[in-house]
Short mmCIF file of C-alpha atoms in Angstrom, two decimals:
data_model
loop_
_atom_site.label_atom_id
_atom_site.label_comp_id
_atom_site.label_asym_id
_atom_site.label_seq_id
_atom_site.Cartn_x
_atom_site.Cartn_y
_atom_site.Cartn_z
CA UNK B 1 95.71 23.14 14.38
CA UNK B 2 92.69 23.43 12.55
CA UNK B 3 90.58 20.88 10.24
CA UNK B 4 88.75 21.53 7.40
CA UNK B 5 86.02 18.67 8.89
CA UNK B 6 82.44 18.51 9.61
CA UNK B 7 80.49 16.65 11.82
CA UNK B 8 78.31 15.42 9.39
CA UNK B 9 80.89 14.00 6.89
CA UNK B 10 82.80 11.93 9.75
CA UNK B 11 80.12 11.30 12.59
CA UNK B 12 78.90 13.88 14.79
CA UNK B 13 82.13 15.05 17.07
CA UNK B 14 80.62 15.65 21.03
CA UNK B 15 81.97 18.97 20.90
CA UNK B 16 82.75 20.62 17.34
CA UNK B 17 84.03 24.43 16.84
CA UNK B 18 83.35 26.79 13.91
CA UNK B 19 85.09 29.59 12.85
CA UNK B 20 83.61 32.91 11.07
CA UNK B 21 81.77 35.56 11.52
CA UNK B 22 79.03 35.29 13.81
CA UNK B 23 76.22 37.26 14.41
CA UNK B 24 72.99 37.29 16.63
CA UNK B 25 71.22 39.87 18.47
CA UNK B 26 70.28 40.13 22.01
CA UNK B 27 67.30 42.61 21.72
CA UNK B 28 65.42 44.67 19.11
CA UNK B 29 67.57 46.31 16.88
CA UNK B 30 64.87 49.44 16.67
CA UNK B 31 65.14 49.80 20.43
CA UNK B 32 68.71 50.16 21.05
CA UNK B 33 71.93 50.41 19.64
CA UNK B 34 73.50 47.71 20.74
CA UNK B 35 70.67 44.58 20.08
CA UNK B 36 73.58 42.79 17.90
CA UNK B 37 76.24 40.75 18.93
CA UNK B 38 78.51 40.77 16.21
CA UNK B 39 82.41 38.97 15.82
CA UNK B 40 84.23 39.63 12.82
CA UNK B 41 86.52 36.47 13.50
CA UNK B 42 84.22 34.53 15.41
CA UNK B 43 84.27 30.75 16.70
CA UNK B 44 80.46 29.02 17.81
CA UNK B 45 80.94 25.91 20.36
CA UNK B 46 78.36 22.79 19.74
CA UNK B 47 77.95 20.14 22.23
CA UNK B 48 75.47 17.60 22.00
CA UNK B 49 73.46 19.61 19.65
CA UNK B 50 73.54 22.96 21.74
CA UNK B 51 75.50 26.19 21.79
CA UNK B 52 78.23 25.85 24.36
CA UNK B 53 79.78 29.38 23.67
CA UNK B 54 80.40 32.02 21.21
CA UNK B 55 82.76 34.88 20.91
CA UNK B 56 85.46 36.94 19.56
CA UNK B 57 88.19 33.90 18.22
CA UNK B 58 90.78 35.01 20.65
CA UNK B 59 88.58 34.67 23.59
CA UNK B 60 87.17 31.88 23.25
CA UNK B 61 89.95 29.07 21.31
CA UNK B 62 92.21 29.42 24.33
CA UNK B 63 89.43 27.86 26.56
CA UNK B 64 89.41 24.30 24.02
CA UNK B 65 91.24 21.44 24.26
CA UNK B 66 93.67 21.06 21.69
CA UNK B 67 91.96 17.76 20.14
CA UNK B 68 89.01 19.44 19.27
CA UNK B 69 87.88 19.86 15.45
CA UNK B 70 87.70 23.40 14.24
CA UNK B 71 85.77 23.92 11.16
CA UNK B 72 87.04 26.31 9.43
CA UNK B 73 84.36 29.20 7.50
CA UNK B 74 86.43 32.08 7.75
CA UNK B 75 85.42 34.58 5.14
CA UNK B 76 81.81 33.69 5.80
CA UNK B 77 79.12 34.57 8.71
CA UNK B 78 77.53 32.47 10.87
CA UNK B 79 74.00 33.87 12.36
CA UNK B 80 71.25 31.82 13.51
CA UNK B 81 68.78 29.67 11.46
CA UNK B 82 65.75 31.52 9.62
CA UNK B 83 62.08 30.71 11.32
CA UNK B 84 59.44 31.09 8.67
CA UNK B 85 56.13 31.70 10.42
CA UNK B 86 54.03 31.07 7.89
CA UNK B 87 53.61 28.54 5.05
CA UNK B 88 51.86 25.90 3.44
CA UNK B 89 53.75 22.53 2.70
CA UNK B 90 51.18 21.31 -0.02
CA UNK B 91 51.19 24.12 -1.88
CA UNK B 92 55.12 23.35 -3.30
CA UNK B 93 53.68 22.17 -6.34
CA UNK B 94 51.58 25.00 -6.90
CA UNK B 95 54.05 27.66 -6.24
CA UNK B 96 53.98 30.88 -9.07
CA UNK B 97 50.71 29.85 -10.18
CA UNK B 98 48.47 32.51 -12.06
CA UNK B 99 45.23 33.67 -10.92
CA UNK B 100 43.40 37.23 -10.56
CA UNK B 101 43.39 37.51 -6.98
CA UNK B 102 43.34 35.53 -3.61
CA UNK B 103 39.85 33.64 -3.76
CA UNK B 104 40.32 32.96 -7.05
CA UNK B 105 43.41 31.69 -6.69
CA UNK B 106 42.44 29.17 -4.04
CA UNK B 107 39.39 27.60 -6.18
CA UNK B 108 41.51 27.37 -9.26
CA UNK B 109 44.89 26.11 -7.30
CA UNK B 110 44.97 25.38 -3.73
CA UNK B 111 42.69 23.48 -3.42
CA UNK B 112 42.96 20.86 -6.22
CA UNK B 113 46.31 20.49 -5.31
CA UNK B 114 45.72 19.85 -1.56
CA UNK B 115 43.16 17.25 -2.89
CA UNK B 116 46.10 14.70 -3.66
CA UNK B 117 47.43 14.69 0.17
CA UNK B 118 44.78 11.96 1.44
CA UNK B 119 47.71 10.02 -0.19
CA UNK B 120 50.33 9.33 2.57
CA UNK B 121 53.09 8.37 -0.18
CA UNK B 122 52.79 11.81 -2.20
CA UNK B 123 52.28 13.83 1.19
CA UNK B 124 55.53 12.32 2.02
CA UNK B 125 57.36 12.86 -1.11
CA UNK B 126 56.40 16.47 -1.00
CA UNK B 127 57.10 16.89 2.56
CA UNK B 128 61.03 15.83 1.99
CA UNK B 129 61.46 18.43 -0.96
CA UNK B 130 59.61 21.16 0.97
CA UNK B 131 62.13 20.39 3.70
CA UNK B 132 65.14 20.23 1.43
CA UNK B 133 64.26 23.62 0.62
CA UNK B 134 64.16 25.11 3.08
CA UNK B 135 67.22 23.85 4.44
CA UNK B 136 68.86 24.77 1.17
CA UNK B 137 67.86 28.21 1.86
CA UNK B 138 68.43 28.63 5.60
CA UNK B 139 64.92 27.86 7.45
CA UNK B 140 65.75 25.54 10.42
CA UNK B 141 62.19 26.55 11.80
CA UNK B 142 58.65 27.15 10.22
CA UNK B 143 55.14 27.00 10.93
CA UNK B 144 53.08 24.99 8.47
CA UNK B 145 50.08 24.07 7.40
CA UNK B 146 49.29 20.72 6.06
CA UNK B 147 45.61 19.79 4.41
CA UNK B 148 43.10 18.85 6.32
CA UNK B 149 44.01 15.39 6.09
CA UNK B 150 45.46 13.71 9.22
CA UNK B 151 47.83 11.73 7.11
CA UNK B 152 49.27 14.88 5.42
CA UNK B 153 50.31 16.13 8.81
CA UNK B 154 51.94 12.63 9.88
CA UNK B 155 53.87 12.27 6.77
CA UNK B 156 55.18 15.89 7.37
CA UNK B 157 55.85 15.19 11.52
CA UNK B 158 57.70 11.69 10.40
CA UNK B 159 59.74 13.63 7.65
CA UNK B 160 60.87 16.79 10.10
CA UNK B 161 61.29 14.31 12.87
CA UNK B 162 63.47 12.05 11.16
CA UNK B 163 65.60 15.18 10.58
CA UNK B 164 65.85 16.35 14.23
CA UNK B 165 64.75 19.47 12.69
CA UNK B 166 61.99 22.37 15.36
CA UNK B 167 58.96 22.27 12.95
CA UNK B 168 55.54 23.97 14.04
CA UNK B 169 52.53 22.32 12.46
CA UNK B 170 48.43 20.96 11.96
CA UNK B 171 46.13 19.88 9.99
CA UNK B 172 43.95 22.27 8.51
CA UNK B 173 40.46 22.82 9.58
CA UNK B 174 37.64 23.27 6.82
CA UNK B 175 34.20 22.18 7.29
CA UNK B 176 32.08 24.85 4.44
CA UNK B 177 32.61 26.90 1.40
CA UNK B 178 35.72 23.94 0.24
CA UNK B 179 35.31 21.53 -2.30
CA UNK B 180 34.05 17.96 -0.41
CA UNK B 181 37.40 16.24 -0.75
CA UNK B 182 38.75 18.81 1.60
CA UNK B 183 36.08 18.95 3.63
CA UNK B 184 35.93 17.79 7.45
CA UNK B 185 33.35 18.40 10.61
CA UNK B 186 33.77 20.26 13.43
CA UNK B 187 33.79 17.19 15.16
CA UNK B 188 35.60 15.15 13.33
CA UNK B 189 38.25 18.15 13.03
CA UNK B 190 38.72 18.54 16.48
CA UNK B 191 39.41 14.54 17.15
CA UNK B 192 41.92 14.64 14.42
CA UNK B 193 43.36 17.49 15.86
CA UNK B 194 43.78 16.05 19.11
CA UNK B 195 44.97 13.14 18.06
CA UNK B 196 47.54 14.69 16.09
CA UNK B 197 48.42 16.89 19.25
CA UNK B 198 48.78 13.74 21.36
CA UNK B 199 51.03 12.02 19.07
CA UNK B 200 53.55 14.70 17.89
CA UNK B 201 53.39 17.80 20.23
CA UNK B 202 56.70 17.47 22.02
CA UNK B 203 57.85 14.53 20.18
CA UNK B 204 61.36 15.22 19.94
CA UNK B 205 61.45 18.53 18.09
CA UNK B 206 57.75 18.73 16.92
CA UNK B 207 55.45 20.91 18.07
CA UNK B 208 51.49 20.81 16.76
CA UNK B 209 49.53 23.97 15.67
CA UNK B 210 45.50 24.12 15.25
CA UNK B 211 44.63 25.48 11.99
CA UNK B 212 42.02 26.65 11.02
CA UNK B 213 42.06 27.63 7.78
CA UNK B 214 40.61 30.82 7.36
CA UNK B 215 37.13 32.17 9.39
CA UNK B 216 35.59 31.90 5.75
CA UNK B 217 35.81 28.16 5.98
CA UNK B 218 34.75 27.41 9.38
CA UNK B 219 31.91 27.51 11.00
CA UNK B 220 31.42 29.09 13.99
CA UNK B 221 30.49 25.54 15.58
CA UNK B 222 34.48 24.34 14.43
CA UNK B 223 35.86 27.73 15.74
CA UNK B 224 34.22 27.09 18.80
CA UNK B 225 35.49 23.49 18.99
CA UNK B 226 39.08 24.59 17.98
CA UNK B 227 38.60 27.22 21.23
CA UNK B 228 38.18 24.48 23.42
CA UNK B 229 41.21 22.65 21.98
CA UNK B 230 43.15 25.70 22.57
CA UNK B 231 42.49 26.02 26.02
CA UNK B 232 42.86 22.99 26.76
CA UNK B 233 46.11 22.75 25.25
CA UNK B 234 47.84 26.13 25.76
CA UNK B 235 51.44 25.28 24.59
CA UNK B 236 50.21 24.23 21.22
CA UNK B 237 50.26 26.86 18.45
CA UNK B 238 47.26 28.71 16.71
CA UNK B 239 48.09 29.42 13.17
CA UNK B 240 45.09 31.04 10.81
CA UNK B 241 44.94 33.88 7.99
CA UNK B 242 43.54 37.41 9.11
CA UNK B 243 42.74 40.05 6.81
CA UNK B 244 44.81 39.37 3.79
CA UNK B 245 42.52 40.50 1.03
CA UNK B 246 39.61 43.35 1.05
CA UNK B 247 36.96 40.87 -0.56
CA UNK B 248 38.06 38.20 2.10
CA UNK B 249 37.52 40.70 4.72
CA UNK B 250 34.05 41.79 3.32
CA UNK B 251 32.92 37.81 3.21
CA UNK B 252 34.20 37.38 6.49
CA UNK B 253 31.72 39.84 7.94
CA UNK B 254 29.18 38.67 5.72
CA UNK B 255 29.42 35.39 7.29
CA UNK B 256 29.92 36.19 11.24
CA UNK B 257 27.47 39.36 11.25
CA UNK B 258 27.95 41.22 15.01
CA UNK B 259 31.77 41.18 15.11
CA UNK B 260 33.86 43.95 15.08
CA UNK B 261 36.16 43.52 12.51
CA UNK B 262 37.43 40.28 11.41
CA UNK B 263 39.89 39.89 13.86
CA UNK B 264 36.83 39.75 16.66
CA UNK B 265 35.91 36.74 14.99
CA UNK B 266 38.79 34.43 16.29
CA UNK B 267 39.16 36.40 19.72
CA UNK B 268 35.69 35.62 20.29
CA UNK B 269 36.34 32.08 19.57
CA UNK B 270 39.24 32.09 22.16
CA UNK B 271 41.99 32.01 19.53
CA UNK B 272 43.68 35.65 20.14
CA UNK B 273 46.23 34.61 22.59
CA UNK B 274 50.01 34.02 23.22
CA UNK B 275 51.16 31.36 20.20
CA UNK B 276 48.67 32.45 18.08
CA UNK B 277 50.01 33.84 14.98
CA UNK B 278 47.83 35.63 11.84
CA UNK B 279 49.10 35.53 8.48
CA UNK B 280 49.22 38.63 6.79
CA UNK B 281 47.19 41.42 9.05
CA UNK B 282 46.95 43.92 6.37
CA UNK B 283 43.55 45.00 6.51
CA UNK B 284 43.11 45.77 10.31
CA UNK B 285 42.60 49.30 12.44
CA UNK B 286 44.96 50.02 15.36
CA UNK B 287 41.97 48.98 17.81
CA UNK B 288 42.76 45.21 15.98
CA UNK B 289 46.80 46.17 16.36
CA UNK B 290 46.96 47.13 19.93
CA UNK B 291 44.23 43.88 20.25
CA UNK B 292 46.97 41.77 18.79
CA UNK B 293 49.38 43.14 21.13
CA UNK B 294 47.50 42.58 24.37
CA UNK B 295 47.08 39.06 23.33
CA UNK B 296 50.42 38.44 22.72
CA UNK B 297 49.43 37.43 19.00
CA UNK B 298 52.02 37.77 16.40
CA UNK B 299 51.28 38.80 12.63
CA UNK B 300 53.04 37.08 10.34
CA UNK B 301 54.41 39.74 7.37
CA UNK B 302 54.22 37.74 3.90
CA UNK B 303 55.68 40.39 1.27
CA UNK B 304 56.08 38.05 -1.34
CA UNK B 305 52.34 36.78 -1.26
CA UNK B 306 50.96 40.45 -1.12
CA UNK B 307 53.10 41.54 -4.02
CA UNK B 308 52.12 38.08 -5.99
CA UNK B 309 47.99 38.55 -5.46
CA UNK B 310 47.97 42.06 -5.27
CA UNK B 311 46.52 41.62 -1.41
CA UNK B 312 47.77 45.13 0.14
CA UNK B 313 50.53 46.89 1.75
CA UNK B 314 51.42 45.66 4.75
CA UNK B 315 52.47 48.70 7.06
CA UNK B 316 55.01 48.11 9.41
CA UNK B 317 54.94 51.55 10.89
CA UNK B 318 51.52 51.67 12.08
CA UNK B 319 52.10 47.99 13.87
CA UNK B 320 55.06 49.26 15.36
CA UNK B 321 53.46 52.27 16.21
CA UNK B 322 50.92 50.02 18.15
CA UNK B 323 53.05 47.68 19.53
CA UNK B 324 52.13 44.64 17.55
CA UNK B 325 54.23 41.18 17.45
CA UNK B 326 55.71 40.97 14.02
CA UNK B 327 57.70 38.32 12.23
CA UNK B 328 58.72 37.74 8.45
CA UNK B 329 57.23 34.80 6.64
CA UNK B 330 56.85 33.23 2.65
CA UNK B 331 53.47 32.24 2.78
CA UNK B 332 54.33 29.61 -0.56
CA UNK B 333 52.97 28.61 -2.52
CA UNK B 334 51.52 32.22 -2.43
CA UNK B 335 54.50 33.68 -2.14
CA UNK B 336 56.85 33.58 -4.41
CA UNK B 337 60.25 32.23 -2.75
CA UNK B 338 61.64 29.97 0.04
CA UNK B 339 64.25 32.53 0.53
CA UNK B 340 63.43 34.41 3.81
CA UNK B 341 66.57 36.38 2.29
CA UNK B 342 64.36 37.48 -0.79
CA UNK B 343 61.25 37.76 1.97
CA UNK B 344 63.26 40.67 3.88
CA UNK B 345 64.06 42.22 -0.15
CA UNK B 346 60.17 42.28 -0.37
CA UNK B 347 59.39 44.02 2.98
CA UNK B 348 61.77 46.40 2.27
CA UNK B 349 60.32 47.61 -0.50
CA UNK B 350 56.89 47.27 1.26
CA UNK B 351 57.94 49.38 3.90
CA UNK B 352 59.57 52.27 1.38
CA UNK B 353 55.75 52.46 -0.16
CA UNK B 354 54.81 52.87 3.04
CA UNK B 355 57.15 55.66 4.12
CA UNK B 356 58.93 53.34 6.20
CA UNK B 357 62.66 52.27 6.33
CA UNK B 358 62.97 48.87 7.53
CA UNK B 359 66.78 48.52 8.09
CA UNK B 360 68.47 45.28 7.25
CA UNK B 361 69.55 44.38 11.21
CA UNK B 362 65.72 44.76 12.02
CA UNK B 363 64.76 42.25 9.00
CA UNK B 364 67.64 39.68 10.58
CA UNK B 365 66.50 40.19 13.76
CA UNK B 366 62.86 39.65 12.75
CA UNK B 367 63.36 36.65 10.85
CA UNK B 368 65.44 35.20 13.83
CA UNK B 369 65.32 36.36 17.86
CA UNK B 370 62.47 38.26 16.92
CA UNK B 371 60.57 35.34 15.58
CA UNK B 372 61.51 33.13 18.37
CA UNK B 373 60.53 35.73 20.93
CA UNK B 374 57.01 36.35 19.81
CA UNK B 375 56.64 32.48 19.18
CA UNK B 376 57.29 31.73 23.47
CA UNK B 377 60.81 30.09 22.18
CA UNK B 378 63.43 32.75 23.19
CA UNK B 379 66.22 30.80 24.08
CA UNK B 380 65.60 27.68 21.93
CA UNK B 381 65.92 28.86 18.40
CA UNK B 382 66.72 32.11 16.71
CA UNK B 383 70.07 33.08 18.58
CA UNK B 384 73.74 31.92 18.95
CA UNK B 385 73.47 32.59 22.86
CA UNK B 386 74.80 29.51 25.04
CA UNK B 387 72.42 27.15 25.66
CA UNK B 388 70.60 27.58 22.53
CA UNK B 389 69.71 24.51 20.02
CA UNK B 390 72.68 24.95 17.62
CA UNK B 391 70.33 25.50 14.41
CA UNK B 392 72.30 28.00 12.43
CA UNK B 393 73.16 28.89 8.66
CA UNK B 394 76.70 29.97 6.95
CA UNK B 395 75.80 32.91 4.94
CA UNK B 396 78.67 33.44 1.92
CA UNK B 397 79.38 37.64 1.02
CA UNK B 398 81.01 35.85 -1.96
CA UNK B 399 78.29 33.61 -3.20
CA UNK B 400 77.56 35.49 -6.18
CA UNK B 401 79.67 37.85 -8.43
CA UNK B 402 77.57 41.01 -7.45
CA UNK B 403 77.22 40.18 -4.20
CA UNK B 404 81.03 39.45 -3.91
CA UNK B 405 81.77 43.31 -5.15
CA UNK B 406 78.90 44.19 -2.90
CA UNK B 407 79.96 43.39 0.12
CA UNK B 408 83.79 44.14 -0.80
CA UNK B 409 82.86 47.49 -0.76
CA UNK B 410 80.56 47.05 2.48
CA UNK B 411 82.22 50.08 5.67
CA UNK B 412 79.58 48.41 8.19
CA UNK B 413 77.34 45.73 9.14
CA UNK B 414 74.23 47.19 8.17
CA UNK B 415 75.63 47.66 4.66
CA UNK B 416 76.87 43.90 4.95
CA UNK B 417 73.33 42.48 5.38
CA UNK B 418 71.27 44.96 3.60
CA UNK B 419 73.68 43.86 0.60
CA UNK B 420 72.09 39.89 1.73
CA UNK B 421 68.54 41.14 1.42
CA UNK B 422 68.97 42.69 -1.07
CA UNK B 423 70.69 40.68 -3.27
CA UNK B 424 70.97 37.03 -1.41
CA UNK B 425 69.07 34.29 -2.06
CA UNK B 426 69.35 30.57 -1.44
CA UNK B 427 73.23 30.87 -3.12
CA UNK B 428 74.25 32.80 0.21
CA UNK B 429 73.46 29.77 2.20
CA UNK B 430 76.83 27.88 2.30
CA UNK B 431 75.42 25.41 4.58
CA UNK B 432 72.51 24.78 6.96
CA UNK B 433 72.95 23.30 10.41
CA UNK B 434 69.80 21.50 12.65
CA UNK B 435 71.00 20.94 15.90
CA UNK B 436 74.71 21.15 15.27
CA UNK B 437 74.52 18.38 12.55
CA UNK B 438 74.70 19.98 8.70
CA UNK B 439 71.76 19.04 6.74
CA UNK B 440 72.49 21.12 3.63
CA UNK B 441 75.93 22.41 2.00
CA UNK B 442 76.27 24.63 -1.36
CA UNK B 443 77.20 22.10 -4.18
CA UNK B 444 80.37 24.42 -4.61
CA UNK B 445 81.21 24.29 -0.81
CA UNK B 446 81.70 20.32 -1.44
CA UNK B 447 83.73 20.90 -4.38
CA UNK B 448 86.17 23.52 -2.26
CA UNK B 449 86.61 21.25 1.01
CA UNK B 450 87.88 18.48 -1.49
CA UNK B 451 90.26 20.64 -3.45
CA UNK B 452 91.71 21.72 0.35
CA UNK B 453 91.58 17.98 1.14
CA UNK B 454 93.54 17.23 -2.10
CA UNK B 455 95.92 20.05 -1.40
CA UNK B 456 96.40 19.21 1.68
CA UNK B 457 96.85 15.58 1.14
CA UNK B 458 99.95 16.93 -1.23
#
């Protein structure tokens, strides 16, 4: 028989069954035909906060004990939880904020708002409604940067940890052309950074990324310092911003004369390697691509942010032309949703003005195994395989009254998620699941399980 029951409204069950669609993919849907696993009438085994097994219904129910709880999403689609490579936690205030362009933008914005996180009590407060978010639209994973303040990265740690939930992130490192307030050394930088490292890489489900900022504001003394880190440390992350904005890019070589391009800056520095990942990437040759590639650096694709500050194009042919790690990400608060739904709607349209088709099971696949691949955490997060950490999302076809006639009409599953991009947002998240336990369900979800409960109690 199955329940209409959840492991978070009743205690978390040792071994709990959903059924729906599921879908995850197994390889790069550009490279093969048959990179998604995909059940119509699916059912997704948790144990303990991993994926036990998945499969076609039929296959796999036989196989259970008849005493265990089968949640029941039929009509929906399971697929695994977004990872969000790049965005800033402090800047949730500040999100849809007018300026003329990037640099602007950060002197009139950013940083007056990142002032305010030397306060652990705000830094906290934000860091539970950033989180809320993006469970509320489907990001089990992200990498994010605090402030440079040490406290602004323990709130967030404390916050993610206390939610079970695989969180990348680090203090930012600043130490010239920032207002004082956000202002550091290179040696006081890299202490906090270790620190920070010490305490919360590996703690549970947190994992610690050095961050510098931007090249701009660094000097080549806290680069150098934030090198040595890196090596010694080479399972933590590097997260920074590459070539986002043409005047950045010019000021960048202004300041570190004798590179090659901008990129040269950090791989001289020793911060072009596996883990690392660049936000944006627009503004680089296909020496800096293939560079990226040999490195096993990722580029982090923020539509939303280019579109909102006018930054560039970013062209996905020419990196996958040469090879280059890619991932989606929101960049807030300079980009313009939490959604990584409304991020793949973006790149879409990014990659049309490009001449490009980017085809909806490539934009899953990048904002999931693809993600988790270039990030060294295939196998962990971004897939329903067994063994996995059971972070995964209900997506509901029906959320919306366009999107219900959409997808009526949908003859395949391309046409099924390209209908999601392009017209899904954080309504298509029916619920969000961190380790098998739900964190988030759609207000209207609650109201349906207790009209079943009702009718069934009649």
């Amino acid at each position: 028989m199955e329940l209409n029951m959840d492991n978070a409204a009743g205690g978390q069950a040792r071994l709990t069954a959903y059924r729906s669609g599921l879908l995850y993919f197994i390889g790069a849907p550009s490279e093969g035909e048959h990179a998604a696993v995909h059940c119509e009438d699916g059912l997704l085994v948790i144990e303990d906060g991993r994926i036990v097994a998945a499969g076609d219904y039929a296959r796999v129910a036989p196989g259970l004990e008849a005493d265990v709880p089968i949640v029941d999403w039929r009509g929906k689609l399971i697929v695994p939880g977004f990872i969000d490579t790049h965005v800033h936690y402090p800047q949730t205030d500040m999100i849809a904020s007018p300026a003329a362009g990037l640099l602007p933008w950060l002197e009139t914005w950013t940083f007056p708002t990142e002032a305010r996180f030397n306060d652990p009590g705000h830094a906290a407060e934000v860091a539970r409604y950033f989180l809320d978010e993006l469970q509320r639209c489907g990001t089990t994973t992200a990498l994010v940067y605090c402030t440079v303040h040490p406290v602004s990265a323990d709130a967030f740690f404390t916050v993610s940890h206390a939610r079970n939930m695989r969180m990348v992130a680090g203090k930012v490192l600043m130490d010239r052309n920032c207002p004082e307030a956000l202002r550091d050394t290179a040696e006081s930088g890299a202490r906090d950074s270790e620190a920070l490292i010490q305490r919360w890489h590996g703690t549970g489900r947190q994992m610690y990324a050095l961050t510098p900022r931007f090249a701009p504001t660094s000097t080549a003394a806290q680069l150098g310092v934030c090198g040595e880190l890196a090596q010694r440390y080479p399972d933590v992350f590097i997260q920074s911003h590459v070539a986002e904005n043409s005047e950045e890019v010019k000021w960048a070589g202004e300041l570190f004369p004798g590179h090659r391009s901008y990129l040269d800056i950090y791989d001289r520095f020793g911060l072009l390697r596996p883990r690392a990942v660049y936000g944006h990437c627009i503004w680089l040759d296909d020496d800096d691509r293939r560079r990226m590639r040999d490195a096993g650096a990722l580029a982090a694709h923020c539509p939303t942010s280019n579109l909102f500050l006018g930054s560039g194009l970013f062209d996905v042919a020419r990196a996958r032309q040469c090879g280059m790690h890619l991932a989606l990400a929101t960049d807030v608060g300079g980009g313009s949703s939490f959604s990584m739904l409304q991020t793949m709607n973006e790149a879409h349209k990014i990659a049309r003005l490009c001449g490009y088709n980017l085809d909806a099971q490539s934009m899953f696949y990048l904002a999931t195994q693809g993600a988790a691949q270039s990030l060294g955490l295939a196998g962990q997060i971004g897939t329903l395989a067994p063994g996995a950490e059971a972070d995964f999302i209900v997506l509901d076809p029906q959320a919306t009254p366009l999107l219900a006639r959409r997808t009526s009409q949908a003859g395949s599953l391309e046409e099924l998620l390209f209908a999601f991009a392009m017209l899904g947002d954080d309504r298509a998240v029916a619920a969000t699941y961190v380790a098998g336990r739900r964190l988030h369900v759609r207000s209207n979800e609650i109201m349906q399980a207790q009209t079943e409960r009702v009718v069934a109690w009649v």
